[in-house]
PDB file of C-alpha atoms in Angstrom:
ATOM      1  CA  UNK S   1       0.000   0.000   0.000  1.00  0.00           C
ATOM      2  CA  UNK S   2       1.235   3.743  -1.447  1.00  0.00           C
ATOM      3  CA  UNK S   3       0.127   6.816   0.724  1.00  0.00           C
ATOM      4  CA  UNK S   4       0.933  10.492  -0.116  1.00  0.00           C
ATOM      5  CA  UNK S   5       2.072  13.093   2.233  1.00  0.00           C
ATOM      6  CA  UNK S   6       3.838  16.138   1.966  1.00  0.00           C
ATOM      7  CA  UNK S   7       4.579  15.714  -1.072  1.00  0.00           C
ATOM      8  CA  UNK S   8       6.472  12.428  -0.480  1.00  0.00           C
ATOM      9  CA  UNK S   9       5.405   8.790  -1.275  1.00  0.00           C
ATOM     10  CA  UNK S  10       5.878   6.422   1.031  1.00  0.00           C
ATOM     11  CA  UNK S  11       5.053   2.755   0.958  1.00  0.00           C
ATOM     12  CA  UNK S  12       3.807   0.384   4.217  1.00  0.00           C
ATOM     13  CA  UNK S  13       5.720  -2.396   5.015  1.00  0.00           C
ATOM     14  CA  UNK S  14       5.632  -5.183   7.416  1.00  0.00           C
ATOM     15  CA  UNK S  15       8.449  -4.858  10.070  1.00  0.00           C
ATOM     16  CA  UNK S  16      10.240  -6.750  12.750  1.00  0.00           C
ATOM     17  CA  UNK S  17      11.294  -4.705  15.700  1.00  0.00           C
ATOM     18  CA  UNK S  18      12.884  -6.736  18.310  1.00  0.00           C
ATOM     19  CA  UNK S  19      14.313  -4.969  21.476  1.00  0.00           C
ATOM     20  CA  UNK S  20      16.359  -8.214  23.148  1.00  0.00           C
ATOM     21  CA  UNK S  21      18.194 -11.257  22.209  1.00  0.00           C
ATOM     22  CA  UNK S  22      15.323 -13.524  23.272  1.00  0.00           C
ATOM     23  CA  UNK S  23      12.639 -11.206  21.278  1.00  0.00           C
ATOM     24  CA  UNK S  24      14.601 -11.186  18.510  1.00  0.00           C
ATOM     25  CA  UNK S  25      14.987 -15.315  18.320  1.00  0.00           C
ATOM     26  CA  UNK S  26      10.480 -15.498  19.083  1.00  0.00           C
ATOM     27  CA  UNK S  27      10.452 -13.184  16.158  1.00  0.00           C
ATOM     28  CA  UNK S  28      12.431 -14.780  13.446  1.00  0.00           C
ATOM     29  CA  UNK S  29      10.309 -18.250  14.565  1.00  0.00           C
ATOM     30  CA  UNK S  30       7.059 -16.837  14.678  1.00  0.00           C
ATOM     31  CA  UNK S  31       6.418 -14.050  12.765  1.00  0.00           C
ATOM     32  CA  UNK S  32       5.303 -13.378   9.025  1.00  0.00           C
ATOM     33  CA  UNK S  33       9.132 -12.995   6.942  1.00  0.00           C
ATOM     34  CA  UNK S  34       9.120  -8.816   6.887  1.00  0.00           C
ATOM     35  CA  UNK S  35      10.355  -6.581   4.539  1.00  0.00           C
ATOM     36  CA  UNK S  36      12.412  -4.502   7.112  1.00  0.00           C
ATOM     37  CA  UNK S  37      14.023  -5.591  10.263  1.00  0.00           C
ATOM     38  CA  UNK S  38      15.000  -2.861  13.016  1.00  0.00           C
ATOM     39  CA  UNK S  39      16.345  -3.614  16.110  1.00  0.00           C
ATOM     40  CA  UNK S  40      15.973  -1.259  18.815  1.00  0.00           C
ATOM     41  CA  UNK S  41      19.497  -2.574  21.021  1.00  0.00           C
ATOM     42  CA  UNK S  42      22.669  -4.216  19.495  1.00  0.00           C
ATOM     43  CA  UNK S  43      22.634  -7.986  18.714  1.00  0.00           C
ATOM     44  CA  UNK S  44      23.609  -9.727  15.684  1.00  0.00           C
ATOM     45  CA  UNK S  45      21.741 -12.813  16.541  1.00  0.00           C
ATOM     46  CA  UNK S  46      18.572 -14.277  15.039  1.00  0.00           C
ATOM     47  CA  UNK S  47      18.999 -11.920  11.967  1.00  0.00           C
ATOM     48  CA  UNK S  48      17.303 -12.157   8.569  1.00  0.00           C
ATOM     49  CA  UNK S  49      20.176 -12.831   5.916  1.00  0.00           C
ATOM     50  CA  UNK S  50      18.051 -11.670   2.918  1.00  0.00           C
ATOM     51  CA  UNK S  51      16.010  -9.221   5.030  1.00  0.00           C
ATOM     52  CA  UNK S  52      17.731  -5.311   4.843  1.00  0.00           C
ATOM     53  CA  UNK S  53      18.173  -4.239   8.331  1.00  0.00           C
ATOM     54  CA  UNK S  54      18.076  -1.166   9.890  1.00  0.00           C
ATOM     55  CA  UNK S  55      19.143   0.259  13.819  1.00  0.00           C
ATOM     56  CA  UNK S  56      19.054   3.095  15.653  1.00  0.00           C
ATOM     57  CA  UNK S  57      21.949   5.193  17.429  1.00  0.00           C
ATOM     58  CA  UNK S  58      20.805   7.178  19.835  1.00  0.00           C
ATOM     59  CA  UNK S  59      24.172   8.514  21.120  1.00  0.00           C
ATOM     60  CA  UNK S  60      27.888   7.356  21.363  1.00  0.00           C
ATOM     61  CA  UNK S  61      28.015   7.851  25.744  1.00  0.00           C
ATOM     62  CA  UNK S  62      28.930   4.087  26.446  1.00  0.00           C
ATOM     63  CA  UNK S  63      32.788   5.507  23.740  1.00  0.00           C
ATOM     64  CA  UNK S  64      32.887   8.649  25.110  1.00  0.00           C
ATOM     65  CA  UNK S  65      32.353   8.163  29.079  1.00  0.00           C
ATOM     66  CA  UNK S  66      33.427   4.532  29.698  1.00  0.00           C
ATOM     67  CA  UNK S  67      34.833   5.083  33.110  1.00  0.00           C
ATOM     68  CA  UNK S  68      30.797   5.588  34.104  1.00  0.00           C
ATOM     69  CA  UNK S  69      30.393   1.838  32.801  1.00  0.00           C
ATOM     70  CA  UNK S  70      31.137  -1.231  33.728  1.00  0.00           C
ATOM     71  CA  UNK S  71      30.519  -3.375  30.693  1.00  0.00           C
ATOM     72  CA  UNK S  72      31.642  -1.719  27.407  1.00  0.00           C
ATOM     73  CA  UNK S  73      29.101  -2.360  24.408  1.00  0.00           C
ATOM     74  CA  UNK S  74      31.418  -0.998  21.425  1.00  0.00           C
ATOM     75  CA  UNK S  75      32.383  -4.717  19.892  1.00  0.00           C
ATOM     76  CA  UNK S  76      29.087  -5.657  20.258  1.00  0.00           C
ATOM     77  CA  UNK S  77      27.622  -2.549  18.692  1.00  0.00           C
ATOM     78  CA  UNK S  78      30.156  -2.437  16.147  1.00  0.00           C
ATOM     79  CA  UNK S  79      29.229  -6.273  14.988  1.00  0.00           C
ATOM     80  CA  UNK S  80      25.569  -5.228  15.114  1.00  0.00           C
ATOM     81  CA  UNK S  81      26.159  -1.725  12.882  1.00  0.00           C
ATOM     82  CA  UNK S  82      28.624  -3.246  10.562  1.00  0.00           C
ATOM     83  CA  UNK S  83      25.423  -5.701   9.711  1.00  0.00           C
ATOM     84  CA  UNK S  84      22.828  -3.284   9.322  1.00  0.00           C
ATOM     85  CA  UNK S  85      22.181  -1.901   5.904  1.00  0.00           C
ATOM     86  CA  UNK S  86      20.780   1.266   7.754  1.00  0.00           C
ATOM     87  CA  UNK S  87      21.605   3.434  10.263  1.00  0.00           C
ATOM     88  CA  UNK S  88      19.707   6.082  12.132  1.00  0.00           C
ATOM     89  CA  UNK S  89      20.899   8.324  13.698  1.00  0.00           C
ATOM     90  CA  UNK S  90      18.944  10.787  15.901  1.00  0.00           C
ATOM     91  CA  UNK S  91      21.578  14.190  15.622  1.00  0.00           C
ATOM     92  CA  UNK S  92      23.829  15.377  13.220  1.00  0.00           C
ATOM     93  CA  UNK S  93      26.033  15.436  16.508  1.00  0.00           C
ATOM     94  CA  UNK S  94      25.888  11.656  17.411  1.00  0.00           C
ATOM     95  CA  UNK S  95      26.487  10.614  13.523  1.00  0.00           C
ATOM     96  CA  UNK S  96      29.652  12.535  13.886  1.00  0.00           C
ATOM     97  CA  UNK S  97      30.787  10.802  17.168  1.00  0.00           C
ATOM     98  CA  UNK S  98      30.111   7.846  15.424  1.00  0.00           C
ATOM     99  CA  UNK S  99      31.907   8.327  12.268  1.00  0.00           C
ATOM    100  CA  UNK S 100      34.856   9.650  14.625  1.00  0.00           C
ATOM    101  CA  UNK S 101      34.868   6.801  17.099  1.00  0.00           C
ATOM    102  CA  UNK S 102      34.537   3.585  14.550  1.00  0.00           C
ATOM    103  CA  UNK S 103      34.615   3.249  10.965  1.00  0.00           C
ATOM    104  CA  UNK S 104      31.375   2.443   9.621  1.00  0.00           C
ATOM    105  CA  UNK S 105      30.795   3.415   5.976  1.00  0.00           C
ATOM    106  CA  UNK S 106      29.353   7.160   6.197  1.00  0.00           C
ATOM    107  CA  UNK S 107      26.979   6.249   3.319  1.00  0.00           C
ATOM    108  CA  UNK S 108      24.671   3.651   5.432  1.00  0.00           C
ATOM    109  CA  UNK S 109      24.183   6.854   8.223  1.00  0.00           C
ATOM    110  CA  UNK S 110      20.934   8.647   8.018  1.00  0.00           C
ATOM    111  CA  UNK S 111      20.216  11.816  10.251  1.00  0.00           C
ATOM    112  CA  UNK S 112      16.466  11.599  11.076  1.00  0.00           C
ATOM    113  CA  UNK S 113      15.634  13.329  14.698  1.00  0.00           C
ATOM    114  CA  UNK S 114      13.291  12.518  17.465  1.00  0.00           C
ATOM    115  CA  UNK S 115      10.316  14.412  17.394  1.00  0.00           C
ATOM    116  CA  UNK S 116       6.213  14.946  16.555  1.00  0.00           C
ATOM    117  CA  UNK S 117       4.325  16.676  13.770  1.00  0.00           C
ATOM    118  CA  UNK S 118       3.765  20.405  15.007  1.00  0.00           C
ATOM    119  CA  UNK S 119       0.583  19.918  14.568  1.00  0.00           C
ATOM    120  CA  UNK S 120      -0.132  17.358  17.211  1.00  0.00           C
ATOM    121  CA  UNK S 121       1.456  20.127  19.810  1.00  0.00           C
ATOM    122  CA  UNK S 122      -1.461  21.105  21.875  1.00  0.00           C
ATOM    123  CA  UNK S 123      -2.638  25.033  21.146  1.00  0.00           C
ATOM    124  CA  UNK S 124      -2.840  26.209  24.861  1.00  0.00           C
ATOM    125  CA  UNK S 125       0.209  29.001  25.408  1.00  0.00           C
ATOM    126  CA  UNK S 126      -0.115  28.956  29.176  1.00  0.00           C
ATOM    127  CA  UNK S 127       2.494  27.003  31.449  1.00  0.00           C
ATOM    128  CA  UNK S 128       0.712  24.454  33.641  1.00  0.00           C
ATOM    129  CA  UNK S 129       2.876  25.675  36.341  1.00  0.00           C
ATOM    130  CA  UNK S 130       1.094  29.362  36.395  1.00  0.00           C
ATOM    131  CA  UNK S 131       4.118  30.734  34.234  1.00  0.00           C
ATOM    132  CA  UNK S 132       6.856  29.362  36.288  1.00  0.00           C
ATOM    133  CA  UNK S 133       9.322  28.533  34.481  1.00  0.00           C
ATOM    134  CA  UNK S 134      10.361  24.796  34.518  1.00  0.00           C
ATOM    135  CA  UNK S 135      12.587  21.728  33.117  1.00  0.00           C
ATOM    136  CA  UNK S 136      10.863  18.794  32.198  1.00  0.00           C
ATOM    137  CA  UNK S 137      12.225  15.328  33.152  1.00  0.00           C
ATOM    138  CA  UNK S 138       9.934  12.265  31.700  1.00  0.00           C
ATOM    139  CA  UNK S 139       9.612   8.444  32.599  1.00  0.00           C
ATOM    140  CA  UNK S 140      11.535   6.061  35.257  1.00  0.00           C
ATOM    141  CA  UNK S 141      14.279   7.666  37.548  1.00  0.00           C
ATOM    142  CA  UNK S 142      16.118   4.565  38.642  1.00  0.00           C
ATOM    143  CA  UNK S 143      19.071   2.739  38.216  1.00  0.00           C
ATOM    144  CA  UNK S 144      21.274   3.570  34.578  1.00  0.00           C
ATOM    145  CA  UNK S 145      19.252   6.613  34.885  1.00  0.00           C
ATOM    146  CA  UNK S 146      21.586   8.252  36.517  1.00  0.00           C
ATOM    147  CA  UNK S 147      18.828  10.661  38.066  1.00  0.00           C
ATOM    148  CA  UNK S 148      20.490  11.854  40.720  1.00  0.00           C
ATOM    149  CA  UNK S 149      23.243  14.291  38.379  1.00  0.00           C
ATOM    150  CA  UNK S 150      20.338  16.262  37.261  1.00  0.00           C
ATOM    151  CA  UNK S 151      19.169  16.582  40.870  1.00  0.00           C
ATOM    152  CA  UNK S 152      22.617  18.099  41.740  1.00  0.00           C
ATOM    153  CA  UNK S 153      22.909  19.953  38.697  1.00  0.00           C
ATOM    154  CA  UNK S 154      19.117  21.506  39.442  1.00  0.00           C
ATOM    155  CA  UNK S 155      19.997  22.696  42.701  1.00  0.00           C
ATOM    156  CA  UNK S 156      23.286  24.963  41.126  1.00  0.00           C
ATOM    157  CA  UNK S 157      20.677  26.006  38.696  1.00  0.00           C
ATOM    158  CA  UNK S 158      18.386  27.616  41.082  1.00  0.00           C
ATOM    159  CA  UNK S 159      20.969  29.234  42.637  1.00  0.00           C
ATOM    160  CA  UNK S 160      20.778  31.474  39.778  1.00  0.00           C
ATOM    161  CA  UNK S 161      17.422  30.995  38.429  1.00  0.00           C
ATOM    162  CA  UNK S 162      14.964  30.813  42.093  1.00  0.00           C
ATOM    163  CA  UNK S 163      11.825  30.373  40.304  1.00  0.00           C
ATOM    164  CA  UNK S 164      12.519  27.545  38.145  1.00  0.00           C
ATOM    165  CA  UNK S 165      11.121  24.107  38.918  1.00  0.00           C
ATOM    166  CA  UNK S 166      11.822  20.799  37.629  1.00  0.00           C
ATOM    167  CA  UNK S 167       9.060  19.136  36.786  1.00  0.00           C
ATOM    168  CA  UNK S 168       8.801  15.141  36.937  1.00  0.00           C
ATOM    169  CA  UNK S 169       6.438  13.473  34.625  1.00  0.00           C
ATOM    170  CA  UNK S 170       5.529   9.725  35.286  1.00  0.00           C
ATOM    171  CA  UNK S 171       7.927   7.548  36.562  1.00  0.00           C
ATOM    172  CA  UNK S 172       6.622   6.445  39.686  1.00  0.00           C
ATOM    173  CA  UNK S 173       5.854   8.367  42.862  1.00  0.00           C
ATOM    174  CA  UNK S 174       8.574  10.219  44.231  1.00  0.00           C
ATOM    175  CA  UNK S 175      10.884   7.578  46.729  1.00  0.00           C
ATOM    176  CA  UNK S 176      11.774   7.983  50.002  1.00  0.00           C
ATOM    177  CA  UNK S 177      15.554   7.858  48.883  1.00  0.00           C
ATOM    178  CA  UNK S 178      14.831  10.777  46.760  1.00  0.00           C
ATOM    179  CA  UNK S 179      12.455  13.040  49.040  1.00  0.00           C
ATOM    180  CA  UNK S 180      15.979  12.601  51.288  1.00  0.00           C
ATOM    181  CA  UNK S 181      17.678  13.709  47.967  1.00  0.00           C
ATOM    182  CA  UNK S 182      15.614  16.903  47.143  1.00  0.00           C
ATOM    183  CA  UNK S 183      15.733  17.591  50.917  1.00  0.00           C
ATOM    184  CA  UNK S 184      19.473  17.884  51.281  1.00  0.00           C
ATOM    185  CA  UNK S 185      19.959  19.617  48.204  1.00  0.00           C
ATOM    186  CA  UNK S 186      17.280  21.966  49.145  1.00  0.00           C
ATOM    187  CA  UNK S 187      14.835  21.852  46.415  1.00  0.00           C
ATOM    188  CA  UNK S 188      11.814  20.229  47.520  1.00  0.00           C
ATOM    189  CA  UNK S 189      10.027  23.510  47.188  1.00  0.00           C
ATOM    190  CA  UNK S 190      10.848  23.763  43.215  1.00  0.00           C
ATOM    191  CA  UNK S 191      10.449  20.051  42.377  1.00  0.00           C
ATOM    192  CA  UNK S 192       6.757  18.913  40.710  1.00  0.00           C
ATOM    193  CA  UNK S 193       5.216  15.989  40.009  1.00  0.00           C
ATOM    194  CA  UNK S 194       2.739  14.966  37.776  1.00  0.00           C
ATOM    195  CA  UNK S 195       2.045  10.761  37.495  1.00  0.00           C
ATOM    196  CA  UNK S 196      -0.284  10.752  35.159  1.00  0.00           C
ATOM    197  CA  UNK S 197      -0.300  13.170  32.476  1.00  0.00           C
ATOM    198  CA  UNK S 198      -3.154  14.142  29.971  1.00  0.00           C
ATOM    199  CA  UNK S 199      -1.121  16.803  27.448  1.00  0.00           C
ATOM    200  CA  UNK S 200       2.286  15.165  27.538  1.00  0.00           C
ATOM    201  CA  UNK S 201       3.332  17.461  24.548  1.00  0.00           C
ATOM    202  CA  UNK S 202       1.939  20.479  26.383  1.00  0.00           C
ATOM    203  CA  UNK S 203       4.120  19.795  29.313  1.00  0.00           C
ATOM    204  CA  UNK S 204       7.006  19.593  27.091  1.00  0.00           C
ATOM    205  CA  UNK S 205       6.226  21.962  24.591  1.00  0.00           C
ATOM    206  CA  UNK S 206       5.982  24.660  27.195  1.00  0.00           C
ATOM    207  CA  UNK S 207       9.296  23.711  29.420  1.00  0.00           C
ATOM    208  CA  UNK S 208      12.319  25.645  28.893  1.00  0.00           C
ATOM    209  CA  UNK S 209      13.978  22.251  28.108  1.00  0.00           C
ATOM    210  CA  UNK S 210      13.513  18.859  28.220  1.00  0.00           C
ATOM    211  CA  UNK S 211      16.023  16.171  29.984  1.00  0.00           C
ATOM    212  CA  UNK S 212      16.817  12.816  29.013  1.00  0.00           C
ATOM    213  CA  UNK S 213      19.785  10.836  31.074  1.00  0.00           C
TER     214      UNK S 213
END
């Protein structure tokens, strides 16, 4: 099937996207051959040899900060890039780490961002903090997260900036462990929550920025 938009043509395909090792082995048994497969972590097991695939780098931090890990991925996500017949990358800035860390054939690197259509952004132009300023933090805060930097970096922030908050969307309800946090770093007072929200984009459309660790 063909659809039209913008101008552009662009044709529907059936797709394997397999996220793990053990996903990726249940879908090459069980599913329908596809015309694309994209994994969405590095593996080079239970691949398609005919099938074109395609794989997503979302940033080069495991090459460039590998004191902060303890088990280095670059072999294995070398072996899994130098497989793909795609590659996505989400910045013009992590395709260049890439090409400057490995050497992957430049040609097989395509620059699409992360984003939405501008005009699912919802119209309201008032903050949902009363026109507070705020940074927006989305989805779990544990473990690899790595929360608690932006915690500490938030409270040197406000030294300067007093009225901004940072403002926590999903995730879980705020721990114990990190009402102790925002305690002794003194910023319980500019820290909201909001579990469940209804206008995700507003809330991020309307932040000053939006934080991803």
């Amino acid at each position: 099937k063909r659809v039209i938009k913008r101008g552009i043509t662009w044709r529907l395909v059936h797709a394997a996207n397999a996220s793990s090792e053990l996903g990726t082995r249940f879908l090459t048994r069980r599913m329908v051959k596809p015309d694309v497969f994209h994994r969405t972590y590095y593996s080079t097991t239970g691949n398609y040899a005919s099938i074109p695939e395609v794989i997503t780098v979302y940033d080069m931090i495991h090459e460039d900060f590998p004191e902060y890990f303890r088990k280095p991925i670059l072999k294995k996500k070398l072996d899994s890039l130098r497989l793909a017949a795609q590659i996505i990358c989400i910045s013009e800035y992590t395709r260049g780490r890439l090409l400057d860390l490995t050497d992957i054939d430049s040609s097989k690197i395509a620059v699409i961002p992360l984003g939405i259509e501008h005009e699912n952004l919802s119209s309201v132009t008032e903050r949902p903090t009363g026109g507070r300023p705020y940074i927006a933090y989305v989805g779990t805060r544990s473990g690899y997260k790595n929360f608690e930097v932006l915690a500490l970096a938030f409270s040197e922030l406000i030294q300067i900036y007093s009225d901004l908050n940072l403002m926590l969307v999903g995730g879980g309800p705020i721990s114990s462990a990190e009402s102790i946090l925002f305690d002794s770093l003194k910023i319980t007072p500019n820290i909201l929550k909001i579990e469940n929200a209804v206008d995700t984009s507003n809330l991020i459309s309307k932040a000053q920025c939006v934080v991803s660790t």
